[in-house]
């Protein structure tokens, strides 16, 4: 089950929604990525790695990172100042450079 959190900048009101789960995958015999999703537990058990999202705190770019080959830099501005969007609470807003993200407590969603 995936849970979402919503963060909103207290200055520019930009919203970021973050999901708790990542895109799990395994490599098939041909070395290709096969993604597995709930509730397909048989496939999920084969997964060895996952992809997840990062949010750059310098330019606001959202990009994918892979646990097999984690990104060390933002794909756009090369900054190393990025976070998992799920940990965005109280982080500075990259869109207006003035506000801070706060978790929207009224927001609650489960897929
Ligand atoms: Zn902002
Ligand atoms: Zn960046």
XYZ file of C-alpha atoms and ligand atoms in Angstrom:
113
model
C 0.000 0.000 0.000
C 1.335 3.387 -0.933
C 0.875 6.486 1.098
C 1.253 10.028 -0.066
C 2.289 13.172 1.674
C 1.737 16.635 0.389
C 4.082 19.526 1.080
C 3.302 23.131 0.413
C 5.647 26.083 0.355
C 4.602 28.631 2.956
C 5.567 31.465 0.627
C 4.734 30.652 -3.017
C 2.252 27.821 -2.290
C 3.934 25.439 -4.663
C 2.804 21.897 -3.846
C 4.797 18.694 -4.021
C 3.165 15.318 -3.592
C 5.412 12.466 -2.537
C 4.593 8.777 -2.517
C 6.113 6.431 0.012
C 6.765 3.590 -2.392
C 9.349 3.321 -5.105
C 9.353 1.597 -8.473
C 10.843 -1.797 -7.709
C 12.362 -3.809 -10.509
C 14.510 -6.787 -11.331
C 16.538 -7.673 -14.391
C 15.243 -10.447 -16.607
C 17.394 -12.963 -18.489
C 18.098 -10.406 -21.178
C 19.229 -7.843 -18.654
C 16.141 -5.698 -19.138
C 14.369 -3.998 -16.290
C 11.036 -5.494 -15.320
C 8.958 -3.375 -12.971
C 6.722 -4.955 -10.389
C 3.813 -3.364 -8.606
C 1.440 -4.201 -5.830
C -0.380 -6.470 -5.417
C 1.767 -8.735 -7.588
C 3.843 -10.188 -4.734
C 5.436 -12.955 -6.816
C 7.000 -10.370 -9.077
C 7.843 -8.038 -6.223
C 9.792 -10.736 -4.429
C 12.141 -11.015 -7.400
C 13.012 -7.351 -7.257
C 16.569 -6.491 -6.444
C 16.605 -2.725 -6.927
C 14.302 0.231 -7.213
C 13.957 3.635 -8.756
C 12.791 6.601 -6.778
C 12.470 10.325 -7.207
C 14.692 13.095 -5.947
C 13.910 16.774 -5.806
C 16.737 19.237 -6.360
C 16.664 21.981 -3.742
C 18.636 24.334 -5.963
C 16.674 24.281 -9.230
C 13.513 22.378 -8.358
C 14.128 19.604 -10.864
C 12.535 16.250 -10.092
C 14.596 13.343 -11.363
C 14.768 9.598 -11.004
C 17.520 7.834 -9.215
C 18.270 4.130 -9.228
C 19.400 2.166 -6.180
C 21.764 0.155 -8.399
C 23.408 3.349 -9.659
C 22.398 6.197 -7.355
C 22.635 9.668 -8.811
C 25.085 11.918 -7.068
C 24.129 15.115 -8.879
C 21.038 16.871 -10.119
C 20.457 15.993 -13.787
C 19.861 19.649 -14.611
C 22.111 21.899 -12.527
C 24.609 19.320 -11.187
C 23.880 20.327 -7.628
C 24.347 17.734 -4.924
C 21.721 19.439 -2.799
C 18.729 17.160 -3.416
C 16.355 15.173 -1.235
C 13.810 12.428 -1.375
C 10.517 14.343 -1.721
C 9.171 12.302 1.184
C 11.636 14.145 3.451
C 10.691 17.591 2.237
C 9.280 18.835 5.533
C 10.985 22.123 6.548
C 13.256 22.117 3.516
C 13.797 25.420 1.676
C 11.679 25.962 -1.412
C 13.747 25.948 -4.660
C 11.018 27.687 -6.660
C 10.820 31.006 -4.802
C 13.974 30.682 -2.665
C 12.164 32.277 0.259
C 9.663 29.829 1.649
C 9.940 26.531 3.443
C 7.968 23.397 2.689
C 5.467 22.320 5.312
C 3.553 19.120 5.347
C -0.100 19.660 4.588
C -1.707 17.768 7.484
C -5.157 17.892 5.939
C -3.904 15.900 2.994
C -4.142 12.160 3.266
C -4.293 9.732 0.422
C -3.766 6.018 -0.014
C -3.692 4.205 -3.303
Zn 8.208 28.676 -2.539
Zn 19.185 21.083 -9.797
